[in-house]
Amino acid sequence: MTDTPKLSSVVPSLANLRDIGGPESSFGGTVRTGSVFRSTDLASLSADGAQTLADLGIVTIYDLRTESERETAPDLTPDGIRELGLDVLADKQYRAIPAQMQQMIADPAFAAEALGSGQALEYFQGSYRDFVTLPSAVASYRQLFVDLAQPASSPALVHCTTGKDRTGWAAAALLLFLGASEDAVFADYLETNKVLLPMFAPLLERFEAKGIDPTLLEGVLGVRREYLEASMAELAQVHGSIEAYFTDGLKIDASTQEQLRSNLLS
């Protein structure tokens, strides 16, 4: 991996910012660096954050949040950057935890009620399985990867609210498709716990002060290996392989798949 994850420690308004490039590919070479980045939302983007996007040369931003999330906390997208809203969870019949993140953070009592009795793990695993098969997720990830196949779309930034779940699957699926090892995929995924959780220390202290177990929220603000494993198990059960997921699940044709690898491998 590159040193890009360090960016998140110096750009508070772009927390969890990192380059997914760097891993070796089974196709030869490595996943190209400087092409696809991931982060939290841009609702609090500062001047320093905007300058960072400019320095990285970002030309496209993919926002994987729900319509209500985007309306409540719209991105402060700098002029000249194209932004695509891809509502991964649009077809979810109930509000999944990834789409309730802001309410969880703002309301300790709501978080305690929603996360008690081990519900967080169950909810997250369900959401991660949905990332693979929910129609709105299939449509959103298809559009994301088809668009990234175009050289003019990158350097690009992919985000949701905290940049770890919907964005986490986007990065994981893309890295697997590009030939990265599962070890490299999980390393990128679990990096969130190193760069994002420390930023929530004051919030966790506030929960504890209200008599609510802060570990309840750690499973929401951070990530667990079991979450991503749920997506990968769903993919294996439904499609059998990452290649079949792209071909049969996302309906991405062979030519576009070749373009995507050509664009993002070096």
Coordinates of C-alpha atoms in Angstrom, one line a residue:
M1 CA 0.0 0.0 0.0
T2 CA 1.1 3.6 -0.5
D3 CA 1.3 6.3 2.2
T4 CA -1.8 8.0 0.9
P5 CA -3.9 6.9 4.0
K6 CA -1.9 9.5 5.9
L7 CA -3.9 12.1 4.1
S8 CA -6.9 11.5 6.4
S9 CA -4.8 12.7 9.4
V10 CA -4.1 16.1 7.9
V11 CA -7.4 16.8 6.2
P12 CA -10.1 16.7 8.9
S13 CA -12.9 17.7 6.5
L14 CA -12.0 14.7 4.3
A15 CA -11.7 12.1 7.1
N16 CA -11.0 8.5 6.0
L17 CA -9.4 9.8 2.8
R18 CA -7.1 7.4 1.1
D19 CA -6.0 6.1 -2.2
I20 CA -7.1 2.5 -2.9
G21 CA -4.2 2.0 -5.3
G22 CA -1.0 0.1 -4.6
P23 CA -1.8 -3.6 -4.2
E24 CA -0.2 -6.0 -6.6
S25 CA -2.5 -7.5 -9.2
S26 CA -2.9 -11.1 -10.3
F27 CA -3.1 -9.6 -13.8
G28 CA 0.4 -8.2 -13.5
G29 CA 1.6 -4.9 -12.2
T30 CA -0.3 -3.1 -9.5
V31 CA -3.6 -1.2 -8.9
R32 CA -2.9 2.3 -10.2
T33 CA -2.3 4.9 -7.5
G34 CA -3.7 8.4 -7.9
S35 CA -6.8 7.2 -9.7
V36 CA -9.5 6.2 -7.2
F37 CA -9.7 7.7 -3.7
R38 CA -12.3 7.1 -0.9
S39 CA -13.4 9.3 2.0
T40 CA -16.3 10.5 4.1
D41 CA -18.9 12.9 2.7
L42 CA -18.0 16.5 1.7
A43 CA -20.7 18.2 3.7
S44 CA -18.1 20.0 5.9
L45 CA -15.4 20.4 3.3
S46 CA -13.0 23.2 4.3
A47 CA -10.8 25.3 2.1
D48 CA -7.9 23.0 3.0
G49 CA -10.1 20.0 1.9
A50 CA -11.0 21.7 -1.4
Q51 CA -7.3 22.4 -2.0
T52 CA -6.5 18.7 -1.3
L53 CA -9.1 17.7 -3.9
A54 CA -7.5 20.1 -6.4
D55 CA -4.0 18.8 -5.5
L56 CA -5.1 15.2 -6.2
G57 CA -6.6 16.3 -9.5
I58 CA -10.1 15.0 -8.6
V59 CA -12.4 15.3 -11.6
T60 CA -15.3 13.1 -10.5
I61 CA -17.1 12.5 -7.2
Y62 CA -19.4 9.5 -6.7
D63 CA -21.8 10.0 -3.8
L64 CA -23.3 6.7 -2.7
R65 CA -25.6 8.2 0.0
T66 CA -29.4 8.1 0.0
E67 CA -31.4 11.1 -1.4
S68 CA -32.4 12.1 2.2
E69 CA -28.7 12.0 3.3
R70 CA -27.7 14.2 0.4
E71 CA -30.5 16.7 1.2
T72 CA -29.7 16.8 4.9
A73 CA -25.9 17.2 4.4
P74 CA -25.2 18.2 0.8
D75 CA -21.6 17.9 -0.4
L76 CA -19.7 21.2 -0.8
T77 CA -18.4 20.1 -4.2
P78 CA -15.8 22.5 -5.6
D79 CA -16.6 24.1 -8.9
G80 CA -15.4 22.1 -11.9
I81 CA -15.8 18.7 -10.4
R82 CA -18.5 16.4 -11.8
E83 CA -20.6 14.7 -9.1
L84 CA -22.8 11.6 -9.6
G85 CA -25.4 10.7 -6.9
L86 CA -25.7 6.9 -6.8
D87 CA -28.3 5.9 -4.2
V88 CA -27.1 2.4 -3.2
L89 CA -29.9 1.8 -0.6
A90 CA -32.8 3.4 -2.5
D91 CA -34.7 0.1 -2.6
K92 CA -34.2 -0.7 1.0
Q93 CA -37.6 -1.1 2.7
Y94 CA -36.4 0.1 6.1
R95 CA -33.6 2.5 6.9
A96 CA -30.4 0.6 7.1
I97 CA -27.8 1.5 9.7
P98 CA -25.4 2.9 7.1
A99 CA -28.1 5.4 6.1
Q100 CA -28.8 6.3 9.7
M101 CA -25.3 7.3 10.6
Q102 CA -26.0 11.0 11.3
Q103 CA -28.9 10.2 13.6
M104 CA -26.8 7.6 15.4
I105 CA -24.1 10.2 16.0
A106 CA -26.5 12.9 17.1
D107 CA -28.8 10.9 19.4
P108 CA -27.2 8.5 21.9
A109 CA -30.6 7.2 23.1
F110 CA -31.6 6.4 19.5
A111 CA -28.3 4.6 19.0
A112 CA -28.6 2.6 22.2
E113 CA -32.1 1.5 21.2
A114 CA -31.2 0.6 17.7
L115 CA -28.0 -1.2 18.5
G116 CA -28.8 -3.1 21.7
S117 CA -28.8 -6.9 22.0
G118 CA -26.2 -7.3 19.3
Q119 CA -28.4 -5.8 16.6
A120 CA -25.6 -3.9 15.0
L121 CA -23.8 -7.0 13.7
E122 CA -27.0 -8.4 12.3
Y123 CA -28.0 -5.1 10.6
F124 CA -24.6 -4.5 9.1
Q125 CA -24.3 -8.0 7.7
G126 CA -27.8 -7.7 6.2
S127 CA -26.8 -4.4 4.6
Y128 CA -23.6 -5.8 3.3
R129 CA -25.4 -8.6 1.7
D130 CA -27.8 -6.1 0.1
F131 CA -24.8 -4.3 -1.5
V132 CA -24.4 -7.4 -3.7
T133 CA -28.1 -8.1 -4.7
L134 CA -30.4 -5.1 -3.8
P135 CA -31.6 -3.7 -7.2
S136 CA -30.6 -0.1 -6.4
A137 CA -27.2 -1.3 -5.2
V138 CA -26.7 -3.3 -8.4
A139 CA -27.7 -0.3 -10.5
S140 CA -25.5 2.1 -8.5
Y141 CA -22.4 0.0 -8.5
R142 CA -22.8 -0.8 -12.1
Q143 CA -22.9 2.9 -13.0
L144 CA -19.9 3.5 -10.8
F145 CA -17.7 0.9 -12.4
V146 CA -18.9 1.6 -15.9
D147 CA -18.1 5.3 -15.4
L148 CA -14.7 4.5 -13.9
A149 CA -13.8 2.6 -17.0
Q150 CA -13.6 5.9 -18.8
P151 CA -10.1 7.5 -18.5
A152 CA -11.7 11.0 -18.3
S153 CA -13.5 10.0 -15.1
S154 CA -10.4 9.8 -12.9
P155 CA -8.8 10.8 -10.6
A156 CA -12.1 10.1 -8.8
L157 CA -13.4 10.1 -5.2
V158 CA -16.0 7.7 -3.9
H159 CA -17.8 8.4 -0.7
C160 CA -20.9 7.8 1.4
T161 CA -21.4 9.3 4.9
T162 CA -18.5 7.9 6.8
G163 CA -16.8 6.3 3.8
K164 CA -16.6 2.8 5.2
D165 CA -19.7 0.6 4.3
R166 CA -21.2 1.5 0.9
T167 CA -17.8 2.9 0.0
G168 CA -16.1 -0.1 1.6
W169 CA -17.9 -2.5 -0.7
A170 CA -17.2 -0.3 -3.8
A171 CA -13.5 -0.4 -3.0
A172 CA -13.4 -4.1 -2.1
A173 CA -15.3 -5.2 -5.2
L174 CA -13.1 -3.0 -7.4
L175 CA -9.9 -4.2 -5.9
L176 CA -11.0 -7.8 -6.2
F177 CA -11.9 -7.2 -9.8
L178 CA -8.5 -5.6 -10.5
G179 CA -6.8 -8.7 -9.2
A180 CA -5.8 -7.6 -5.7
S181 CA -5.5 -10.4 -3.0
E182 CA -8.1 -10.8 -0.3
D183 CA -5.5 -9.8 2.2
A184 CA -4.9 -6.5 0.4
V185 CA -8.7 -5.9 0.2
F186 CA -9.2 -6.5 3.9
A187 CA -6.2 -4.3 4.7
D188 CA -7.7 -1.4 2.9
Y189 CA -11.1 -2.1 4.4
L190 CA -9.9 -2.3 8.0
E191 CA -7.8 0.8 7.6
T192 CA -10.9 2.7 8.6
N193 CA -10.5 1.6 12.2
K194 CA -7.1 3.2 12.3
V195 CA -7.9 6.5 10.7
L196 CA -11.5 7.2 11.5
L197 CA -12.3 5.8 14.9
P198 CA -9.8 8.0 16.8
M199 CA -11.6 11.0 15.5
F200 CA -14.8 9.9 17.3
A201 CA -13.1 9.7 20.7
P202 CA -15.0 12.8 22.0
L203 CA -18.3 11.3 20.8
L204 CA -17.6 8.0 22.5
E205 CA -16.9 9.9 25.7
R206 CA -20.2 11.7 25.4
F207 CA -22.0 8.4 25.1
E208 CA -20.3 7.0 28.1
A209 CA -21.2 10.2 30.1
K210 CA -24.8 9.5 29.3
G211 CA -24.5 6.0 30.7
I212 CA -24.5 4.3 27.3
D213 CA -21.9 1.7 26.5
P214 CA -19.6 3.3 23.9
T215 CA -18.7 0.0 22.4
L216 CA -22.2 -0.1 20.9
L217 CA -21.2 2.8 18.7
E218 CA -17.7 1.5 17.9
G219 CA -19.3 -1.2 15.7
V220 CA -21.2 1.5 13.8
L221 CA -18.5 4.1 13.5
G222 CA -15.8 1.5 12.6
V223 CA -15.8 -1.6 10.6
R224 CA -15.6 -5.3 11.4
R225 CA -14.2 -8.1 9.2
E226 CA -17.5 -9.9 9.5
Y227 CA -19.3 -7.1 7.7
L228 CA -17.2 -7.4 4.5
E229 CA -17.2 -11.2 4.8
A230 CA -21.0 -11.1 4.5
S231 CA -20.8 -9.3 1.2
M232 CA -18.1 -11.7 -0.1
A233 CA -20.2 -14.7 1.1
E234 CA -23.3 -13.4 -0.7
L235 CA -21.2 -12.8 -3.9
A236 CA -19.9 -16.4 -3.7
Q237 CA -23.3 -17.9 -3.1
V238 CA -25.2 -15.9 -5.8
H239 CA -22.5 -15.4 -8.5
G240 CA -19.6 -17.7 -7.6
S241 CA -16.8 -15.3 -8.5
I242 CA -16.0 -11.6 -8.8
E243 CA -15.9 -12.0 -12.5
A244 CA -19.4 -13.4 -12.6
Y245 CA -20.6 -10.6 -10.3
F246 CA -19.3 -8.1 -12.8
T247 CA -20.6 -10.0 -15.8
D248 CA -23.9 -11.5 -14.7
G249 CA -24.8 -9.4 -11.6
L250 CA -23.8 -5.9 -12.8
K251 CA -24.2 -6.7 -16.5
I252 CA -21.0 -5.0 -17.5
D253 CA -19.8 -6.2 -20.9
A254 CA -16.4 -7.7 -21.6
S255 CA -15.2 -4.6 -23.4
T256 CA -16.0 -2.3 -20.6
Q257 CA -14.4 -4.7 -18.1
E258 CA -11.3 -4.6 -20.2
Q259 CA -11.4 -0.8 -20.2
L260 CA -11.8 -0.7 -16.5
R261 CA -8.7 -2.9 -15.9
S262 CA -6.7 -1.0 -18.5
N263 CA -7.6 2.3 -16.8
L264 CA -6.9 1.3 -13.3
L265 CA -3.9 -1.1 -13.6
S266 CA -0.3 -0.1 -14.1

